[in-house]
Amino acid sequence: MRIPWLARPRPAPPTTQGADTAAATAVLGPAAVQVAARHLRVGDGYAAVLIVTQYPAEVSAAWLEPLLAWPGRLDLTLHIEPLPAAVAAGRLRAQRARLETVRRADADHGRLHDPNTEASADDAADLADRVARGDARLFRVGIYLVVHAPTLDELGESVAEVRAIAASVMLDTVPATWRQLQGWTSGLPLGVDSLGMRRVFDSDSLACAFPLASADLPAPLPGDPPRHGGVLYGLNTSTGGVVWWDRWNADNHNSIVLARSGAGKSYFIKLEILRSLIDEVLIQVIDPEDEYIRLAATVGGTVIQLGAPGVRINPLDIPPGDRHPAAFDRRVQFVVTLVAVMLDGNLPSPDRAALHAAILAAYEQAGIDLDPATWSRPAPLLHDVLAALEAAGTTPALSLAAQLRPWTLGSLKDLFDGPSTTMPDGRLVVWSTRQLSEEQRAPAMLLALDAIWRQIDTPAPQAVADDLRQLVIVDEAWKLLQDDAGAAFLRTLAKSARKRRAGLSVITQDAADVLNSKLGQAVVANSATQILLRQDASAITDIATAFGLTTGEARLLLSARRGEGLLLSGGHRVGFQAVSSPVEHAACTGDRDVDGGQP
């Protein structure tokens, strides 16, 4: 898009401030401003004002982006004043007449045509036609740059960098010498242009300056203290800056990671786990492919391999530290739900009543009742419930006993045939489900999810005192979504985690299972942090629609390298490349790491 070249107007007189603006400045402004020839001391820092005086003949979309992407603190201000149509038409006529005079004088004296004059004349004629038809308007625009730095030496370096970046896009800048105070006030959101250094733009050239957005995440506002917490996600693919994100300061603490197989999603999650552990977050991982065992061993975490020989979890255990008044009743209700899942269906009312009575009888036989003082005694086992059913002798009780026998005395007993041998403990707990048979998977997952939920819902008193944050990571979530109990758990946790200072991370390579189900859509809707890595062409249309991606963002996800993707959160959209240190890389790769590898 060409910028029109008209006779430069005289600088506009400074606009006087109203009484209300002066009053607001007195309240919100710094305590003192020291003015020098080429800089200001504003409060505890320094600032320097640059004026853009020359522009390129042609500009493309977002031509101010290089300045906006500069990693330091830079205020870029545009003052825009529309020119009335009559004034614009008169200036265009005068400009065309002057250019035509020059062309004729060259011809009369036998001189060769000046290419610059020819191009300017053609542009002026084209612009006059578009203004006359109403296809374009003219504006007087002033662009000022206010560079900030904590010290005078750093200010000099920052000004040199900003001027070099401006020169790289054919923008000439000059310091506002002895007009620094006027330039600083012109850069404030007061609508006052005290410099009046403007240039005429047409509407197309001005539109190419927008959107005024940076590819980097926003920094804290001036005067705000730096935020604590967060983890390194990687490097910005557009600017090379650092992408540092704190999920705990978002609207909610949940996240979703979508990527095709081999895109580096598990590697990225392992990096986030390592860095979140440093940030003192308690993490539990549901691991269906044994990808996190090496990581847990490296950091001293706990691995619970459900289905492995000798690994048992007693569903009737009441945690010793649980003092919730309804803990006993909740345990009874959970065992009823677990038995229903074991028997692959809903229990009829007579069967449910018989089971409820048998569970109470088993607890009574073990000396456990509603009194919390009794909860520290050894809990009964599932085969004690079976014995109570057989002792009842009723038809529903005997029918249930026959169906439960494989889970207590038969081939499916391994997970339930004794007291618990392991309990979730430590900063990182990995629940491995790889060794479970298909018959054991649903009840075993229910046991794991129940243990996770109990820790989130009723954390230890010390954890509450320390304001402990908890994160639940579900890898290959499409497998859990296929189970009704697992899908219900994800929905409940996604909606309730924020109130319990917890977050849910859902990772999957099957976007259709998440986006095409109501439960999956509920998880996406309640995830303030959304990570999209490389996608398959067959799924990109649905993903682009669900996440509101632009055409360029969709192309990026189709061609992204391993570990490269987009971070989306509200109005923030940042492309990043995951990076790791050699120590992190060694901990995040392993024999079963099918998605890993140094990005």
Coordinates of C-alpha atoms in Angstrom, one line a residue:
M1 CA 0.0 0.0 0.0
R2 CA 1.5 3.4 -1.1
I3 CA 1.6 6.3 1.3
P4 CA 0.5 9.5 -0.4
W5 CA 3.1 12.2 -0.8
L6 CA 1.6 15.6 -0.3
A7 CA 3.1 19.0 0.6
R8 CA 4.0 18.7 4.3
P9 CA 1.6 20.9 6.3
R10 CA 2.9 23.3 8.9
P11 CA 3.0 21.8 12.4
A12 CA -0.3 22.1 14.1
P13 CA -0.4 24.4 17.2
P14 CA -0.5 22.5 20.5
T15 CA -3.9 21.6 21.7
T16 CA -4.8 23.1 25.1
Q17 CA -5.7 20.8 27.9
G18 CA -9.0 21.0 29.6
A19 CA -9.4 21.5 33.3
D20 CA -10.6 17.9 33.7
T21 CA -7.5 16.6 31.9
A22 CA -5.2 18.7 34.0
A23 CA -6.8 17.5 37.2
A24 CA -6.5 13.9 36.2
T25 CA -2.8 14.4 35.3
A26 CA -2.2 15.9 38.7
V27 CA -3.7 12.9 40.4
L28 CA -2.3 10.1 38.2
G29 CA 1.0 11.6 37.1
P30 CA 4.5 11.1 38.8
A31 CA 5.6 13.1 41.8
A32 CA 8.2 14.9 39.7
V33 CA 9.6 15.2 36.1
Q34 CA 13.1 16.3 35.3
V35 CA 13.5 17.6 31.8
A36 CA 16.8 17.4 29.8
A37 CA 17.5 18.1 26.1
R38 CA 17.0 14.5 24.9
H39 CA 15.5 12.6 27.9
L40 CA 13.3 12.9 30.9
R41 CA 13.5 11.5 34.4
V42 CA 10.0 10.4 35.3
G43 CA 9.6 9.1 38.8
D44 CA 12.3 6.4 39.4
G45 CA 13.0 5.8 35.7
Y46 CA 14.0 7.6 32.5
A47 CA 12.2 8.2 29.2
A48 CA 13.2 9.5 25.7
V49 CA 10.8 10.6 23.0
L50 CA 11.4 9.9 19.3
I51 CA 9.4 11.4 16.4
V52 CA 8.8 9.5 13.2
T53 CA 9.6 12.0 10.4
Q54 CA 10.0 9.9 7.2
Y55 CA 8.0 6.9 6.0
P56 CA 8.6 4.3 3.2
A57 CA 6.8 4.9 -0.1
E58 CA 4.9 1.6 0.3
V59 CA 3.8 -0.3 3.4
S60 CA 2.4 -3.7 4.0
A61 CA 0.0 -5.1 6.6
A62 CA 1.1 -4.6 10.3
W63 CA 4.1 -2.5 9.3
L64 CA 4.5 -1.3 12.9
E65 CA 4.8 -4.9 14.2
P66 CA 8.7 -4.8 14.4
L67 CA 8.5 -1.9 16.8
L68 CA 5.7 -3.5 18.8
A69 CA 7.6 -6.7 19.1
W70 CA 10.7 -5.0 20.7
P71 CA 11.2 -6.8 24.0
G72 CA 11.8 -3.6 26.1
R73 CA 9.2 -1.1 27.3
L74 CA 8.1 1.1 24.4
D75 CA 5.0 3.3 24.1
L76 CA 4.0 3.8 20.5
T77 CA 1.4 6.5 20.1
L78 CA -0.7 7.4 17.0
H79 CA -2.5 10.7 16.8
I80 CA -5.1 10.6 14.0
E81 CA -7.0 13.6 12.7
P82 CA -9.4 13.1 9.7
L83 CA -9.1 15.7 6.9
P84 CA -12.4 17.2 5.6
A85 CA -13.1 16.1 2.1
A86 CA -13.0 19.6 0.7
V87 CA -9.5 20.3 2.3
A88 CA -8.2 16.9 1.0
A89 CA -9.5 17.6 -2.5
G90 CA -7.9 21.1 -2.6
R91 CA -4.5 19.8 -1.4
L92 CA -4.6 17.0 -4.0
R93 CA -5.3 19.5 -6.8
A94 CA -2.5 21.7 -5.7
Q95 CA -0.1 18.7 -5.4
R96 CA -1.1 17.4 -8.9
A97 CA -0.6 20.9 -10.4
R98 CA 2.8 21.2 -8.9
L99 CA 3.9 17.7 -10.1
E100 CA 2.5 18.4 -13.6
T101 CA 4.4 21.7 -13.7
V102 CA 7.6 19.9 -12.9
R103 CA 6.9 17.3 -15.6
R104 CA 6.2 20.0 -18.3
A105 CA 9.3 22.0 -17.3
D106 CA 11.5 19.0 -17.7
A107 CA 9.9 18.3 -21.2
D108 CA 10.3 22.0 -22.3
H109 CA 14.0 22.0 -21.4
G110 CA 14.7 18.6 -22.9
R111 CA 15.5 16.8 -19.6
L112 CA 14.7 13.2 -19.0
H113 CA 11.7 12.4 -17.0
D114 CA 12.3 12.0 -13.3
P115 CA 11.0 8.5 -12.2
N116 CA 10.1 9.8 -8.7
T117 CA 8.1 12.7 -10.2
E118 CA 6.3 10.3 -12.6
A119 CA 5.5 7.9 -9.8
S120 CA 4.3 10.6 -7.5
A121 CA 2.1 12.1 -10.2
D122 CA 0.5 8.8 -11.0
D123 CA -0.1 8.1 -7.2
A124 CA -1.6 11.5 -6.7
A125 CA -4.0 11.0 -9.7
D126 CA -5.1 7.6 -8.4
L127 CA -5.6 8.9 -4.9
A128 CA -7.6 11.9 -6.2
D129 CA -9.9 9.5 -8.1
R130 CA -10.4 7.3 -5.0
V131 CA -11.1 10.3 -2.7
A132 CA -13.6 11.7 -5.3
R133 CA -15.5 8.3 -5.4
G134 CA -15.5 7.9 -1.6
D135 CA -13.2 4.9 -1.7
A136 CA -10.6 6.5 0.5
R137 CA -10.2 9.3 3.0
L138 CA -7.2 11.3 4.1
F139 CA -5.9 11.7 7.7
R140 CA -3.2 13.7 9.4
V141 CA -1.2 11.2 11.5
G142 CA 1.6 11.7 14.0
I143 CA 3.6 8.7 15.4
Y144 CA 5.7 9.2 18.5
L145 CA 7.9 6.6 20.3
V146 CA 8.5 6.9 24.1
V147 CA 11.3 4.6 25.2
H148 CA 11.6 3.8 28.9
A149 CA 14.5 2.4 30.9
P150 CA 15.5 2.2 34.6
T151 CA 18.9 3.9 34.1
L152 CA 20.3 6.6 31.8
D153 CA 22.9 4.2 30.3
E154 CA 20.2 1.6 29.6
L155 CA 18.1 4.3 28.1
G156 CA 20.8 5.2 25.6
E157 CA 21.2 1.6 24.5
S158 CA 17.4 1.2 24.2
V159 CA 17.0 4.3 22.1
A160 CA 19.7 3.1 19.8
E161 CA 18.0 -0.3 19.4
V162 CA 14.6 1.3 18.7
R163 CA 16.0 3.6 16.1
A164 CA 17.8 0.7 14.4
I165 CA 14.5 -1.3 14.3
A166 CA 12.7 1.7 12.9
A167 CA 15.3 2.1 10.2
S168 CA 15.0 -1.5 9.3
V169 CA 11.4 -0.8 8.2
M170 CA 12.3 2.5 6.4
L171 CA 11.1 4.7 9.3
D172 CA 13.3 7.7 10.0
T173 CA 13.2 8.9 13.7
V174 CA 14.7 12.0 15.4
P175 CA 14.8 12.8 19.1
A176 CA 12.4 15.5 20.3
T177 CA 15.2 17.7 21.3
W178 CA 14.2 20.2 24.0
R179 CA 10.6 19.1 23.5
Q180 CA 10.8 15.9 25.5
L181 CA 8.1 17.0 28.0
Q182 CA 5.7 17.8 25.2
G183 CA 6.5 14.5 23.6
W184 CA 6.0 12.6 26.8
T185 CA 2.6 14.1 27.4
S186 CA 1.7 13.3 23.7
G187 CA 2.5 9.7 24.5
L188 CA 0.0 9.6 27.4
P189 CA -3.6 8.4 26.9
L190 CA -4.9 12.0 27.1
G191 CA -5.7 12.6 23.4
V192 CA -3.3 15.6 23.3
D193 CA -0.7 16.1 20.6
S194 CA 1.7 18.7 21.9
L195 CA 4.3 18.1 19.1
G196 CA 2.1 18.4 16.0
M197 CA 4.6 16.5 13.8
R198 CA 2.1 14.9 11.4
R199 CA 2.0 13.4 7.9
V200 CA -0.9 12.8 5.6
F201 CA -2.0 9.2 5.2
D202 CA -4.8 7.7 3.1
S203 CA -7.2 5.2 4.8
D204 CA -5.6 2.1 3.3
S205 CA -2.1 3.0 4.5
L206 CA -3.4 3.9 7.9
A207 CA -5.3 0.7 8.2
C208 CA -2.2 -1.3 7.5
A209 CA -0.7 0.0 10.8
F210 CA -3.3 -2.0 12.7
P211 CA -3.8 -4.2 14.7
L212 CA -1.7 -2.5 17.3
A213 CA -0.7 -5.8 19.0
S214 CA 2.5 -7.6 19.9
A215 CA 3.3 -11.2 19.3
D216 CA 4.6 -11.4 22.9
L217 CA 2.5 -11.9 26.0
P218 CA 1.7 -8.6 27.8
A219 CA 4.2 -7.4 30.5
P220 CA 3.0 -6.0 33.8
L221 CA 1.6 -2.5 33.5
P222 CA 3.8 0.4 34.6
G223 CA 3.8 0.6 38.3
D224 CA 2.6 -2.9 38.9
P225 CA 5.0 -5.3 40.7
P226 CA 6.3 -8.2 38.7
R227 CA 4.2 -11.4 38.9
H228 CA 5.5 -14.3 40.9
G229 CA 5.1 -17.9 39.8
G230 CA 4.6 -19.4 36.4
V231 CA 6.7 -21.7 34.2
L232 CA 8.7 -21.4 31.0
Y233 CA 6.7 -22.7 28.1
G234 CA 9.4 -22.0 25.5
L235 CA 10.6 -19.3 23.1
N236 CA 8.3 -17.1 21.0
T237 CA 8.6 -18.2 17.4
S238 CA 7.9 -14.7 16.1
T239 CA 10.1 -12.5 18.3
G240 CA 12.5 -14.9 20.0
G241 CA 11.2 -13.7 23.4
V242 CA 10.5 -15.9 26.4
V243 CA 7.0 -17.3 26.7
W244 CA 6.4 -17.5 30.5
W245 CA 2.9 -18.5 31.5
D246 CA 1.2 -18.8 34.9
R247 CA -1.9 -20.9 34.7
W248 CA -2.7 -20.0 38.3
N249 CA -3.4 -16.4 37.4
A250 CA -5.8 -17.3 34.6
D251 CA -9.6 -17.3 34.9
N252 CA -9.3 -21.0 35.8
H253 CA -6.4 -23.4 36.3
N254 CA -7.3 -26.0 33.7
S255 CA -5.6 -26.6 30.4
I256 CA -6.0 -28.8 27.3
V257 CA -3.3 -30.0 24.9
L258 CA -4.3 -31.2 21.5
A259 CA -1.7 -32.6 19.1
R260 CA -1.2 -35.4 16.6
S261 CA 1.0 -38.4 17.4
G262 CA 4.7 -37.4 17.4
A263 CA 4.1 -33.7 17.8
G264 CA 5.9 -33.6 21.2
K265 CA 2.9 -33.2 23.5
S266 CA 4.1 -35.7 26.2
Y267 CA 7.6 -34.1 26.1
F268 CA 6.0 -30.7 26.6
I269 CA 3.9 -31.9 29.5
K270 CA 6.9 -33.5 31.2
L271 CA 8.8 -30.2 30.9
E272 CA 5.8 -28.4 32.5
I273 CA 5.7 -31.1 35.3
L274 CA 9.4 -30.5 36.1
R275 CA 9.0 -26.7 36.2
S276 CA 5.8 -26.9 38.1
L277 CA 7.5 -29.0 40.8
I278 CA 10.0 -26.3 41.2
D279 CA 7.1 -23.9 41.6
E280 CA 5.9 -26.2 44.5
V281 CA 2.8 -27.6 42.7
L282 CA 1.6 -31.1 43.8
I283 CA 1.0 -33.2 40.6
Q284 CA -0.8 -36.4 39.9
V285 CA -0.6 -38.0 36.5
I286 CA -2.9 -40.7 34.9
D287 CA -0.4 -42.5 32.6
P288 CA -1.9 -45.1 30.2
E289 CA 1.4 -45.8 28.4
D290 CA 4.1 -45.8 31.2
E291 CA 5.6 -42.6 29.7
Y292 CA 6.1 -40.8 33.1
I293 CA 7.8 -43.6 35.2
R294 CA 11.3 -42.5 34.4
L295 CA 10.4 -38.9 35.2
A296 CA 8.9 -39.9 38.5
A297 CA 12.0 -41.9 39.4
T298 CA 14.3 -38.9 38.5
V299 CA 12.5 -36.5 40.8
G300 CA 11.7 -39.1 43.6
G301 CA 8.0 -39.4 42.8
T302 CA 5.6 -42.2 43.6
V303 CA 4.5 -44.7 40.8
I304 CA 1.4 -46.8 41.4
Q305 CA 1.2 -49.5 38.7
L306 CA -2.3 -50.7 38.8
G307 CA -2.6 -54.3 37.7
A308 CA 1.0 -55.1 38.5
P309 CA 1.6 -58.1 40.9
G310 CA 1.5 -57.1 44.5
V311 CA -0.2 -53.7 43.9
R312 CA -3.5 -53.6 45.8
I313 CA -5.9 -50.8 46.8
N314 CA -8.6 -51.5 49.3
P315 CA -11.7 -49.6 48.2
L316 CA -13.0 -49.6 51.8
D317 CA -10.1 -47.7 53.3
I318 CA -11.0 -44.5 55.0
P319 CA -7.9 -42.2 55.0
P320 CA -6.6 -41.6 58.5
G321 CA -6.4 -37.9 58.0
D322 CA -9.9 -37.5 56.7
R323 CA -12.1 -35.9 59.3
H324 CA -15.0 -34.9 57.1
P325 CA -18.3 -35.6 58.9
A326 CA -19.6 -37.5 55.9
A327 CA -16.4 -39.5 55.2
F328 CA -17.9 -42.8 56.3
D329 CA -21.1 -42.4 54.3
R330 CA -19.2 -41.3 51.3
R331 CA -17.0 -44.4 51.5
V332 CA -20.1 -46.7 51.6
Q333 CA -21.6 -44.9 48.6
F334 CA -18.4 -45.2 46.7
V335 CA -18.1 -49.0 47.3
V336 CA -21.7 -49.3 46.0
T337 CA -20.8 -47.4 42.8
L338 CA -17.6 -49.4 42.4
V339 CA -19.4 -52.7 42.6
A340 CA -21.9 -51.5 40.0
V341 CA -19.0 -50.7 37.7
M342 CA -17.5 -54.1 38.3
L343 CA -20.8 -55.8 37.4
D344 CA -21.0 -53.6 34.2
G345 CA -24.4 -52.1 34.9
N346 CA -26.8 -50.4 37.2
L347 CA -27.8 -52.3 40.3
P348 CA -31.5 -52.9 40.8
S349 CA -33.0 -51.4 44.0
P350 CA -33.1 -54.8 45.9
D351 CA -29.5 -55.6 45.0
R352 CA -28.4 -52.1 46.0
A353 CA -30.1 -52.4 49.3
A354 CA -28.5 -55.8 50.0
L355 CA -25.1 -54.5 49.0
H356 CA -25.5 -51.4 51.3
A357 CA -26.4 -53.6 54.2
A358 CA -23.5 -56.0 53.6
I359 CA -21.0 -53.1 53.5
L360 CA -22.3 -51.8 56.8
A361 CA -22.0 -55.2 58.3
A362 CA -18.4 -55.6 57.1
Y363 CA -17.5 -52.3 58.7
E364 CA -19.3 -53.2 61.9
Q365 CA -17.4 -56.5 62.0
A366 CA -14.2 -54.5 61.7
G367 CA -15.3 -52.2 64.5
I368 CA -15.7 -49.1 62.3
D369 CA -18.7 -46.9 62.4
L370 CA -19.7 -43.2 62.2
D371 CA -17.3 -42.3 65.0
P372 CA -14.1 -40.8 63.5
A373 CA -12.1 -42.4 66.3
T374 CA -12.7 -45.8 64.8
W375 CA -11.5 -44.9 61.3
S376 CA -7.9 -45.6 62.1
R377 CA -8.6 -49.3 62.6
P378 CA -7.8 -51.8 59.8
A379 CA -10.6 -51.5 57.2
P380 CA -12.5 -54.6 56.0
L381 CA -11.8 -56.1 52.6
L382 CA -14.0 -56.8 49.6
H383 CA -14.2 -60.5 50.5
D384 CA -15.6 -59.4 53.9
V385 CA -18.5 -57.8 52.0
L386 CA -18.9 -61.0 50.0
A387 CA -19.1 -63.0 53.3
A388 CA -21.7 -60.6 54.6
L389 CA -23.7 -61.1 51.4
E390 CA -23.6 -64.8 51.7
A391 CA -24.5 -64.6 55.4
A392 CA -27.6 -62.5 54.6
G393 CA -29.0 -65.4 52.6
T394 CA -31.5 -63.4 50.6
T395 CA -31.9 -63.9 46.9
P396 CA -30.5 -60.5 45.9
A397 CA -27.6 -61.0 48.3
L398 CA -26.8 -64.4 47.0
S399 CA -27.0 -63.2 43.4
L400 CA -24.6 -60.4 44.1
A401 CA -22.3 -62.7 46.0
A402 CA -22.1 -65.0 42.9
Q403 CA -21.3 -62.1 40.6
L404 CA -18.6 -60.7 43.0
R405 CA -16.8 -64.0 43.5
P406 CA -14.4 -63.5 40.5
W407 CA -13.3 -60.1 41.9
T408 CA -12.6 -61.5 45.4
L409 CA -11.6 -65.1 44.9
G410 CA -11.2 -65.6 41.1
S411 CA -9.0 -64.4 38.3
L412 CA -9.8 -60.7 38.8
K413 CA -8.9 -60.5 42.5
D414 CA -5.3 -59.2 42.3
L415 CA -6.2 -55.6 42.7
F416 CA -8.6 -56.2 45.7
D417 CA -7.6 -59.4 47.5
G418 CA -5.8 -57.7 50.5
P419 CA -5.0 -54.5 52.3
S420 CA -3.7 -51.6 50.3
T421 CA 0.0 -51.9 49.5
T422 CA 0.6 -48.4 48.2
M423 CA -0.8 -45.0 48.8
P424 CA -0.5 -41.8 46.8
D425 CA 2.2 -39.7 48.5
G426 CA 4.8 -37.1 47.4
R427 CA 4.9 -34.1 45.1
L428 CA 4.5 -36.3 42.0
V429 CA 2.3 -39.3 41.9
V430 CA 2.0 -41.3 38.6
W431 CA -1.0 -43.7 38.2
S432 CA 0.0 -46.2 35.6
T433 CA -2.8 -48.1 33.9
R434 CA -0.9 -50.0 31.2
Q435 CA -0.9 -53.4 32.9
L436 CA -4.6 -53.5 33.6
S437 CA -6.8 -56.0 31.7
E438 CA -9.9 -54.8 29.9
E439 CA -12.1 -56.2 32.7
Q440 CA -10.1 -54.4 35.4
R441 CA -9.6 -51.1 33.6
A442 CA -13.0 -49.4 34.5
P443 CA -13.0 -50.3 38.3
A444 CA -9.3 -49.6 38.6
M445 CA -9.6 -46.2 37.0
L446 CA -12.5 -45.4 39.3
L447 CA -10.2 -46.3 42.3
A448 CA -7.5 -44.0 41.0
L449 CA -9.9 -41.1 40.3
D450 CA -11.5 -41.5 43.7
A451 CA -8.1 -41.3 45.4
I452 CA -7.2 -38.2 43.3
W453 CA -10.5 -36.5 44.1
R454 CA -10.2 -37.2 47.8
Q455 CA -6.8 -35.6 47.9
I456 CA -8.1 -32.5 46.1
D457 CA -11.4 -32.3 47.9
T458 CA -10.0 -32.8 51.4
P459 CA -6.3 -31.9 51.4
A460 CA -4.1 -32.2 54.5
P461 CA -4.3 -29.4 57.0
Q462 CA -0.7 -28.4 56.3
A463 CA -1.5 -28.2 52.6
V464 CA -4.3 -25.9 53.3
A465 CA -2.1 -23.7 55.5
D466 CA 0.5 -23.5 52.7
D467 CA -2.1 -22.7 50.1
L468 CA -0.9 -25.7 48.1
R469 CA -1.8 -25.9 44.4
Q470 CA -2.6 -29.3 42.9
L471 CA -2.5 -30.3 39.2
V472 CA -4.1 -33.4 37.7
I473 CA -2.7 -34.5 34.3
V474 CA -4.7 -36.9 32.2
D475 CA -2.6 -38.2 29.3
E476 CA -4.4 -39.8 26.3
A477 CA -7.7 -38.5 27.7
W478 CA -9.7 -40.0 24.9
K479 CA -9.4 -43.4 26.6
L480 CA -10.9 -42.0 29.8
L481 CA -13.7 -40.2 27.9
Q482 CA -14.9 -43.6 26.6
D483 CA -15.7 -44.7 30.1
D484 CA -18.8 -43.1 31.7
A485 CA -17.3 -42.8 35.2
G486 CA -14.0 -41.4 33.8
A487 CA -15.8 -38.8 31.6
A488 CA -18.0 -37.8 34.5
F489 CA -14.9 -37.3 36.7
L490 CA -13.2 -35.1 34.1
R491 CA -16.3 -32.9 33.8
T492 CA -16.7 -32.6 37.6
L493 CA -13.0 -31.8 38.1
A494 CA -12.9 -29.3 35.2
K495 CA -15.9 -27.4 36.7
S496 CA -14.9 -27.7 40.4
A497 CA -11.1 -27.6 40.5
R498 CA -10.7 -23.8 40.6
K499 CA -12.6 -23.5 43.9
R500 CA -10.2 -26.1 45.4
R501 CA -7.0 -24.4 44.2
A502 CA -6.5 -27.2 41.7
G503 CA -6.1 -27.5 37.9
L504 CA -6.8 -30.2 35.3
S505 CA -4.6 -30.8 32.2
V506 CA -6.2 -32.9 29.5
I507 CA -3.8 -34.3 26.8
T508 CA -5.1 -36.1 23.8
Q509 CA -4.2 -36.8 20.1
D510 CA -7.8 -37.6 19.1
A511 CA -9.4 -34.1 18.8
A512 CA -12.7 -35.6 17.5
D513 CA -13.4 -37.4 20.8
V514 CA -13.0 -34.2 22.7
L515 CA -14.7 -31.7 20.3
N516 CA -17.6 -34.0 19.3
S517 CA -18.8 -35.0 22.7
K518 CA -20.7 -32.8 25.2
L519 CA -18.4 -33.9 28.0
G520 CA -15.3 -33.1 25.9
Q521 CA -16.7 -29.7 25.0
A522 CA -17.4 -29.0 28.7
V523 CA -13.7 -29.7 29.4
V524 CA -12.6 -27.3 26.6
A525 CA -15.0 -24.6 27.7
N526 CA -13.6 -24.7 31.2
S527 CA -9.9 -24.7 30.1
A528 CA -8.5 -21.2 30.3
T529 CA -5.1 -22.4 28.9
Q530 CA -5.2 -24.1 25.5
I531 CA -2.1 -25.6 23.9
L532 CA -2.3 -26.6 20.2
L533 CA 0.7 -28.4 18.7
R534 CA 1.0 -29.9 15.2
Q535 CA -2.3 -31.1 13.9
D536 CA -3.4 -33.5 11.2
A537 CA -5.0 -32.1 8.1
S538 CA -8.2 -34.2 8.7
A539 CA -8.8 -32.5 12.0
I540 CA -7.6 -29.0 11.4
T541 CA -11.0 -27.7 10.2
D542 CA -12.8 -28.8 13.4
I543 CA -10.0 -27.4 15.5
A544 CA -9.9 -24.1 13.7
T545 CA -13.6 -23.7 14.2
A546 CA -13.6 -24.7 17.8
F547 CA -10.7 -22.4 18.8
G548 CA -11.4 -19.6 16.4
L549 CA -8.0 -19.9 14.5
T550 CA -7.1 -17.7 11.7
T551 CA -6.0 -19.1 8.3
G552 CA -2.4 -18.3 9.2
E553 CA -2.6 -20.0 12.6
A554 CA -4.1 -23.1 11.0
R555 CA -1.3 -23.3 8.4
L556 CA 1.2 -22.9 11.3
L557 CA -0.3 -26.0 13.1
L558 CA -0.2 -28.0 9.9
S559 CA 3.5 -27.3 9.3
A560 CA 4.7 -27.0 12.9
R561 CA 7.9 -28.8 14.0
R562 CA 8.0 -31.1 17.0
G563 CA 7.4 -29.1 20.2
E564 CA 6.2 -26.0 18.2
G565 CA 2.6 -24.8 18.6
L566 CA 0.2 -22.1 19.9
L567 CA -0.7 -21.0 23.4
L568 CA -4.2 -19.6 23.5
S569 CA -5.8 -18.0 26.6
G570 CA -8.6 -15.4 26.2
G571 CA -7.2 -12.7 24.0
H572 CA -3.7 -13.9 24.2
R573 CA -2.4 -16.0 21.2
V574 CA 1.3 -16.8 21.1
G575 CA 3.4 -19.1 19.0
F576 CA 6.1 -20.9 20.9
Q577 CA 8.8 -23.5 20.6
A578 CA 9.4 -25.7 23.6
V579 CA 13.0 -25.7 24.8
S580 CA 14.8 -27.7 27.5
S581 CA 18.2 -28.0 29.2
P582 CA 20.3 -31.2 28.9
V583 CA 19.2 -32.2 32.4
E584 CA 15.5 -31.7 31.6
H585 CA 15.9 -33.5 28.3
A586 CA 17.4 -36.6 30.0
A587 CA 14.6 -36.7 32.5
C588 CA 11.9 -36.2 29.8
T589 CA 13.0 -39.0 27.4
G590 CA 12.8 -42.7 28.0
D591 CA 12.3 -46.1 26.4
R592 CA 8.6 -45.6 26.1
D593 CA 8.7 -41.9 25.2
V594 CA 7.0 -42.2 21.8
D595 CA 6.4 -38.4 21.6
G596 CA 9.7 -37.2 23.0
G597 CA 12.9 -36.1 21.5
Q598 CA 14.6 -32.8 21.7
P599 CA 12.3 -30.3 19.9

